[in-house]
Amino acid sequence: AQKVTQAQTEISVVEKEDVTLDCVYETRDTTYYLFWYKQPPSGELVFLIRRNSFDEQNEISGRYSWNFQKSTSSFNFTITASQVVDSAVYFCALRGGTSYGKLTFGQGTILTVHP
Amino acid sequence: SQTIHQWPATLVQPVGSPLSLECTVEGTSNPNLYWYRQAAGRGLQLLFYSVGIGQISSEVPQNLSASRPQDRQFILSSKKLLLSDSGFYLCAWSAGVAYQPQHFGDGTRLSIL
């Protein structure tokens, strides 16, 4: 069975602070894929990034960065210099290499950035 | 480019009434299609997925059903809605390989009275 845990239910920061969203996963698959999605108040889920299990290289995209550590089964997401527009629910998700098309989502972290 | 359309955006239905939510995808062929439900703004629950026309897999036994009459059309239905069917329903598509992300529609907010 696969499982994704986002232990932080809610995070509140002030604009320009850095914030890290934690994601821990469990899977028995040797090949798997990790994803982060953003859900703004309007409701749609926006795909942010995918990481393959065989590629532990961290990634930076503007103010966003992702730290994938296989040894601790974690795929954490950091927003640098947060902005009010970053306020959303963020979901981490996992798909095993053998689980055709099915994503397992974490419960999400509500991020609120105050001006 | 690929786009996904989902409608209606909002729906208010009485208990016991039927339901039909529709989702279509443009710009791709033979996508995998999915229906999710999200209760209280948290946690997505996969309801159904389809890897081809007429092929539907159900993840959770419930009051709902899904159909895929055409390659890029996915329909979520119910004959008689229950109060517990209230929620935010999201349709998604992905290419048919595991590493491709799922892309979501804008969702339907369903309220049962």
Tab-separated table of C-alpha atoms in Angstrom:
chain	number	residue	atom	x	y	z
A	1	ALA	CA	0.000	0.000	0.000
A	2	GLN	CA	1.085	3.539	-0.657
A	3	LYS	CA	0.807	6.429	1.726
A	4	VAL	CA	1.627	10.120	1.698
A	5	THR	CA	1.804	12.102	4.921
A	6	GLN	CA	1.768	15.870	5.146
A	7	ALA	CA	2.057	16.389	8.873
A	8	GLN	CA	1.551	20.160	8.735
A	9	THR	CA	-2.164	20.827	8.574
A	10	GLU	CA	-1.849	24.597	8.454
A	11	ILE	CA	1.030	27.027	8.224
A	12	SER	CA	0.791	30.771	8.639
A	13	VAL	CA	3.634	33.108	7.697
A	14	VAL	CA	4.184	36.755	7.029
A	15	GLU	CA	5.082	37.896	3.549
A	16	LYS	CA	8.778	37.526	2.619
A	17	GLU	CA	9.328	34.707	5.082
A	18	ASP	CA	10.632	31.391	3.783
A	19	VAL	CA	8.412	28.382	4.382
A	20	THR	CA	8.950	24.639	3.961
A	21	LEU	CA	6.135	22.173	3.427
A	22	ASP	CA	6.940	18.635	4.479
A	23	CYS	CA	5.990	15.454	2.656
A	24	VAL	CA	6.829	11.910	3.704
A	25	TYR	CA	5.826	8.928	1.625
A	26	GLU	CA	5.657	5.151	1.832
A	27	THR	CA	5.770	2.740	-1.078
A	28	ARG	CA	7.064	-0.716	-1.876
A	29	ASP	CA	7.642	0.138	-5.508
A	30	THR	CA	11.259	0.555	-6.554
A	31	THR	CA	10.210	2.967	-9.283
A	32	TYR	CA	7.795	5.714	-8.325
A	33	TYR	CA	6.961	9.320	-9.021
A	34	LEU	CA	6.308	12.211	-6.672
A	35	PHE	CA	4.288	15.310	-7.421
A	36	TRP	CA	3.349	18.609	-5.830
A	37	TYR	CA	0.109	20.390	-6.622
A	38	LYS	CA	-1.200	23.804	-5.589
A	39	GLN	CA	-4.899	24.433	-4.974
A	40	PRO	CA	-5.680	28.169	-4.768
A	41	PRO	CA	-8.997	29.384	-3.300
A	42	SER	CA	-10.605	29.114	-6.735
A	43	GLY	CA	-10.356	25.331	-6.407
A	44	GLU	CA	-8.505	23.982	-9.397
A	45	LEU	CA	-5.387	21.882	-8.794
A	46	VAL	CA	-2.295	23.190	-10.478
A	47	PHE	CA	0.590	20.835	-11.187
A	48	LEU	CA	3.899	22.215	-9.874
A	49	ILE	CA	6.562	19.536	-10.189
A	50	ARG	CA	7.272	15.859	-10.743
A	51	ARG	CA	10.236	13.949	-9.397
A	52	ASN	CA	11.271	10.403	-10.394
A	53	SER	CA	12.517	7.985	-7.751
A	54	PHE	CA	15.771	7.445	-9.608
A	55	ASP	CA	16.575	11.142	-9.771
A	56	GLU	CA	17.445	12.665	-6.410
A	57	GLN	CA	18.647	15.933	-7.850
A	58	ASN	CA	16.998	18.847	-6.124
A	59	GLU	CA	15.247	21.423	-8.230
A	60	ILE	CA	14.766	25.149	-8.086
A	61	SER	CA	12.224	27.111	-10.052
A	62	GLY	CA	12.172	30.776	-9.193
A	63	ARG	CA	11.117	31.082	-5.559
A	64	TYR	CA	10.201	27.394	-5.387
A	65	SER	CA	12.614	24.595	-4.547
A	66	TRP	CA	12.184	20.907	-3.865
A	67	ASN	CA	14.349	18.624	-1.749
A	68	PHE	CA	13.988	14.923	-2.520
A	69	GLN	CA	15.705	12.557	-0.088
A	70	LYS	CA	15.172	8.886	-0.716
A	71	SER	CA	16.962	7.901	2.499
A	72	THR	CA	14.253	9.578	4.566
A	73	SER	CA	11.399	9.080	2.053
A	74	SER	CA	10.800	12.793	1.970
A	75	PHE	CA	9.990	15.276	-0.769
A	76	ASN	CA	9.854	18.707	0.826
A	77	PHE	CA	8.830	21.938	-0.848
A	78	THR	CA	10.275	25.326	0.072
A	79	ILE	CA	8.926	28.713	-0.932
A	80	THR	CA	11.464	31.492	-0.568
A	81	ALA	CA	10.331	35.046	0.145
A	82	SER	CA	6.684	34.036	0.305
A	83	GLN	CA	3.987	36.229	-1.206
A	84	VAL	CA	0.290	36.602	-0.524
A	85	VAL	CA	-0.430	34.889	-3.863
A	86	ASP	CA	1.245	31.757	-2.491
A	87	SER	CA	-1.689	31.296	-0.119
A	88	ALA	CA	-3.259	27.976	-1.102
A	89	VAL	CA	-3.557	24.343	-0.151
A	90	TYR	CA	-0.546	22.339	-1.274
A	91	PHE	CA	-0.751	18.635	-1.967
A	92	CYS	CA	2.019	16.108	-2.240
A	93	ALA	CA	1.186	12.987	-4.257
A	94	LEU	CA	2.755	9.646	-5.124
A	95	ARG	CA	2.305	7.255	-7.989
A	96	GLY	CA	4.016	3.886	-8.026
A	97	GLY	CA	5.599	2.610	-11.172
A	98	THR	CA	3.226	-0.327	-11.173
A	99	SER	CA	0.039	1.468	-10.092
A	100	TYR	CA	-1.146	2.467	-13.499
A	101	GLY	CA	-2.281	6.060	-13.347
A	102	LYS	CA	-3.424	6.109	-9.745
A	103	LEU	CA	-2.196	8.937	-7.555
A	104	THR	CA	-2.109	8.781	-3.779
A	105	PHE	CA	-2.504	12.248	-2.271
A	106	GLY	CA	-1.523	13.569	1.113
A	107	GLN	CA	-4.115	15.451	3.127
A	108	GLY	CA	-2.677	18.789	2.079
A	109	THR	CA	-1.158	21.737	3.912
A	110	ILE	CA	-3.036	25.014	4.083
A	111	LEU	CA	-0.560	27.849	3.636
A	112	THR	CA	-1.626	31.363	4.539
A	113	VAL	CA	0.712	34.228	3.761
A	114	HIS	CA	-0.195	37.462	5.527
A	115	PRO	CA	0.778	40.840	4.128
B	1	SER	CA	-2.058	22.259	-26.127
B	2	GLN	CA	-4.301	20.095	-24.033
B	3	THR	CA	-7.261	21.472	-22.130
B	4	ILE	CA	-9.808	19.931	-19.833
B	5	HIS	CA	-13.332	21.228	-19.413
B	6	GLN	CA	-15.635	20.331	-16.588
B	7	TRP	CA	-19.212	21.484	-16.023
B	8	PRO	CA	-21.236	22.718	-14.374
B	9	ALA	CA	-19.079	24.776	-12.024
B	10	THR	CA	-21.718	24.821	-9.302
B	11	LEU	CA	-24.743	22.626	-8.740
B	12	VAL	CA	-27.423	22.541	-6.066
B	13	GLN	CA	-29.575	19.438	-6.077
B	14	PRO	CA	-32.267	18.008	-3.788
B	15	VAL	CA	-31.780	14.667	-2.098
B	16	GLY	CA	-32.980	11.840	-4.302
B	17	SER	CA	-32.458	13.665	-7.582
B	18	PRO	CA	-30.217	12.351	-10.370
B	19	LEU	CA	-26.785	13.704	-11.211
B	20	SER	CA	-24.733	14.058	-14.337
B	21	LEU	CA	-21.352	15.799	-14.370
B	22	GLU	CA	-19.434	15.955	-17.588
B	23	CYS	CA	-15.747	16.271	-18.374
B	24	THR	CA	-14.082	16.543	-21.757
B	25	VAL	CA	-10.458	16.753	-22.789
B	26	GLU	CA	-9.113	18.426	-25.913
B	27	GLY	CA	-5.771	18.245	-27.644
B	28	THR	CA	-4.854	14.649	-26.853
B	29	SER	CA	-6.050	11.146	-27.635
B	30	ASN	CA	-6.567	8.079	-25.477
B	31	PRO	CA	-5.994	9.891	-22.174
B	32	ASN	CA	-6.409	8.281	-18.777
B	33	LEU	CA	-9.376	9.941	-17.097
B	34	TYR	CA	-10.182	10.290	-13.407
B	35	TRP	CA	-12.935	11.493	-11.084
B	36	TYR	CA	-12.012	12.686	-7.598
B	37	ARG	CA	-14.067	13.998	-4.728
B	38	GLN	CA	-12.776	16.467	-2.195
B	39	ALA	CA	-14.713	16.961	1.027
B	40	ALA	CA	-14.365	20.057	3.198
B	41	GLY	CA	-11.532	21.441	1.045
B	42	ARG	CA	-9.055	18.757	2.049
B	43	GLY	CA	-7.906	15.341	0.839
B	44	LEU	CA	-8.721	14.047	-2.614
B	45	GLN	CA	-10.454	10.716	-2.885
B	46	LEU	CA	-10.177	8.875	-6.187
B	47	LEU	CA	-13.629	7.690	-7.234
B	48	PHE	CA	-13.172	6.278	-10.731
B	49	TYR	CA	-10.540	6.031	-13.396
B	50	SER	CA	-10.601	4.953	-17.009
B	51	VAL	CA	-7.832	3.885	-19.352
B	52	GLY	CA	-10.051	3.626	-22.432
B	53	ILE	CA	-13.565	3.848	-23.864
B	54	GLY	CA	-15.975	1.772	-21.826
B	55	GLN	CA	-13.281	0.807	-19.300
B	56	ILE	CA	-14.129	2.035	-15.825
B	57	SER	CA	-12.465	1.106	-12.553
B	58	SER	CA	-14.164	1.998	-9.297
B	59	GLU	CA	-12.058	2.783	-6.281
B	60	VAL	CA	-14.742	3.254	-3.667
B	61	PRO	CA	-18.151	1.536	-3.622
B	62	GLN	CA	-20.788	4.223	-3.388
B	63	ASN	CA	-23.847	5.847	-4.806
B	64	LEU	CA	-22.069	7.069	-7.926
B	65	SER	CA	-21.166	5.612	-11.308
B	66	ALA	CA	-18.985	6.707	-14.202
B	67	SER	CA	-19.062	6.190	-17.925
B	68	ARG	CA	-16.744	6.921	-20.823
B	69	PRO	CA	-18.855	6.966	-23.976
B	70	GLN	CA	-16.163	8.627	-26.085
B	71	ASP	CA	-12.381	8.724	-25.959
B	72	ARG	CA	-12.179	12.163	-24.364
B	73	GLN	CA	-15.453	12.279	-22.473
B	74	PHE	CA	-15.948	11.155	-18.889
B	75	ILE	CA	-19.284	11.350	-17.092
B	76	LEU	CA	-20.057	11.012	-13.398
B	77	SER	CA	-23.630	10.016	-12.577
B	78	SER	CA	-25.998	9.106	-9.833
B	79	LYS	CA	-29.592	7.909	-9.959
B	80	LYS	CA	-30.448	9.236	-6.496
B	81	LEU	CA	-28.265	11.702	-4.668
B	82	LEU	CA	-27.601	11.432	-0.949
B	83	LEU	CA	-26.658	14.210	1.443
B	84	SER	CA	-23.244	12.600	1.752
B	85	ASP	CA	-22.615	13.154	-1.964
B	86	SER	CA	-22.013	16.845	-1.335
B	87	GLY	CA	-18.504	17.958	-2.120
B	88	PHE	CA	-16.112	19.272	-4.698
B	89	TYR	CA	-15.718	16.994	-7.709
B	90	LEU	CA	-12.652	17.153	-9.856
B	91	CYS	CA	-12.003	15.552	-13.211
B	92	ALA	CA	-8.436	14.932	-14.340
B	93	TRP	CA	-6.566	13.488	-17.285
B	94	SER	CA	-3.081	12.163	-17.850
B	95	ALA	CA	-1.114	10.581	-20.635
B	96	GLY	CA	-0.969	6.813	-20.384
B	97	VAL	CA	2.404	6.502	-18.664
B	98	ALA	CA	3.068	6.509	-14.924
B	99	TYR	CA	5.495	9.433	-14.856
B	100	GLN	CA	3.142	11.890	-16.505
B	101	PRO	CA	1.277	14.195	-14.105
B	102	GLN	CA	-2.467	14.423	-13.892
B	103	HIS	CA	-4.041	17.678	-15.001
B	104	PHE	CA	-7.228	18.812	-13.363
B	105	GLY	CA	-10.359	20.607	-14.423
B	106	ASP	CA	-11.776	23.543	-12.500
B	107	GLY	CA	-14.092	21.346	-10.473
B	108	THR	CA	-17.809	21.223	-9.662
B	109	ARG	CA	-19.119	22.282	-6.267
B	110	LEU	CA	-22.085	20.052	-5.543
B	111	SER	CA	-24.462	20.881	-2.716
B	112	ILE	CA	-27.234	18.499	-1.770
B	113	LEU	CA	-30.246	19.968	0.017
